[in-house]
Amino acid sequence: MFIDGDGTGDPAWCFTIKTADTSTAGSAHVCTTDYVVDGDWVHLVGIFDRPAGKIKLYVNGTPEIGGSYTEAAAPTVWPATGKFAIARAWHNATPVDRWTGDLDEV
């Protein structure tokens, strides 16, 4: 869920990167205005563009072909010390919010 200016959680597609390798670190994120629809197949691409200093999220391609795109400033680069994981979040040293759909071409 993404909570925007109205204070209500919206089921948006989001890509989040922590600002440091600590449990109390802030985060940078991008979220689309495309809502998550149960059962719909989507193509998601999240990019950390270090040279441009941006994080980017594409949903179903580029806007030129009917997809959506959003970007935001990326946090400073930091060396990760843990394992790489996808399809879940990490909170208080515990995996949470596990992905319930299928993943392909990771």
PDB file of C-alpha atoms in Angstrom, residues 11 13 34-44 59-60 99-103:
ATOM      1  CA  PRO A  11      -2.915  -0.447  -3.753  1.00  0.00           C
ATOM      2  CA  TRP A  13       2.851  -0.533  -7.569  1.00  0.00           C
ATOM      3  CA  ASP A  34      -1.709   2.207 -11.612  1.00  0.00           C
ATOM      4  CA  TYR A  35      -3.499   0.232  -8.921  1.00  0.00           C
ATOM      5  CA  VAL A  36      -2.823  -3.420  -8.202  1.00  0.00           C
ATOM      6  CA  VAL A  37      -5.699  -5.580  -9.441  1.00  0.00           C
ATOM      7  CA  ASP A  38      -5.936  -9.134  -8.090  1.00  0.00           C
ATOM      8  CA  GLY A  39      -5.499 -11.669 -10.887  1.00  0.00           C
ATOM      9  CA  ASP A  40      -4.102  -9.204 -13.460  1.00  0.00           C
ATOM     10  CA  TRP A  41      -0.783 -10.038 -15.096  1.00  0.00           C
ATOM     11  CA  VAL A  42       1.658  -7.118 -15.150  1.00  0.00           C
ATOM     12  CA  HIS A  43       5.224  -6.567 -16.259  1.00  0.00           C
ATOM     13  CA  LEU A  44       7.205  -4.642 -13.612  1.00  0.00           C
ATOM     14  CA  VAL A  59       4.541  -0.964 -15.260  1.00  0.00           C
ATOM     15  CA  ASN A  60       3.582  -2.746 -18.485  1.00  0.00           C
ATOM     16  CA  TRP A  99       4.566 -11.946  -2.605  1.00  0.00           C
ATOM     17  CA  THR A 100       1.499 -14.070  -3.369  1.00  0.00           C
ATOM     18  CA  GLY A 101       1.733 -14.162  -7.183  1.00  0.00           C
ATOM     19  CA  ASP A 102       4.129 -15.736  -9.663  1.00  0.00           C
ATOM     20  CA  LEU A 103       7.576 -14.341 -10.517  1.00  0.00           C
TER      21      LEU A 103
END
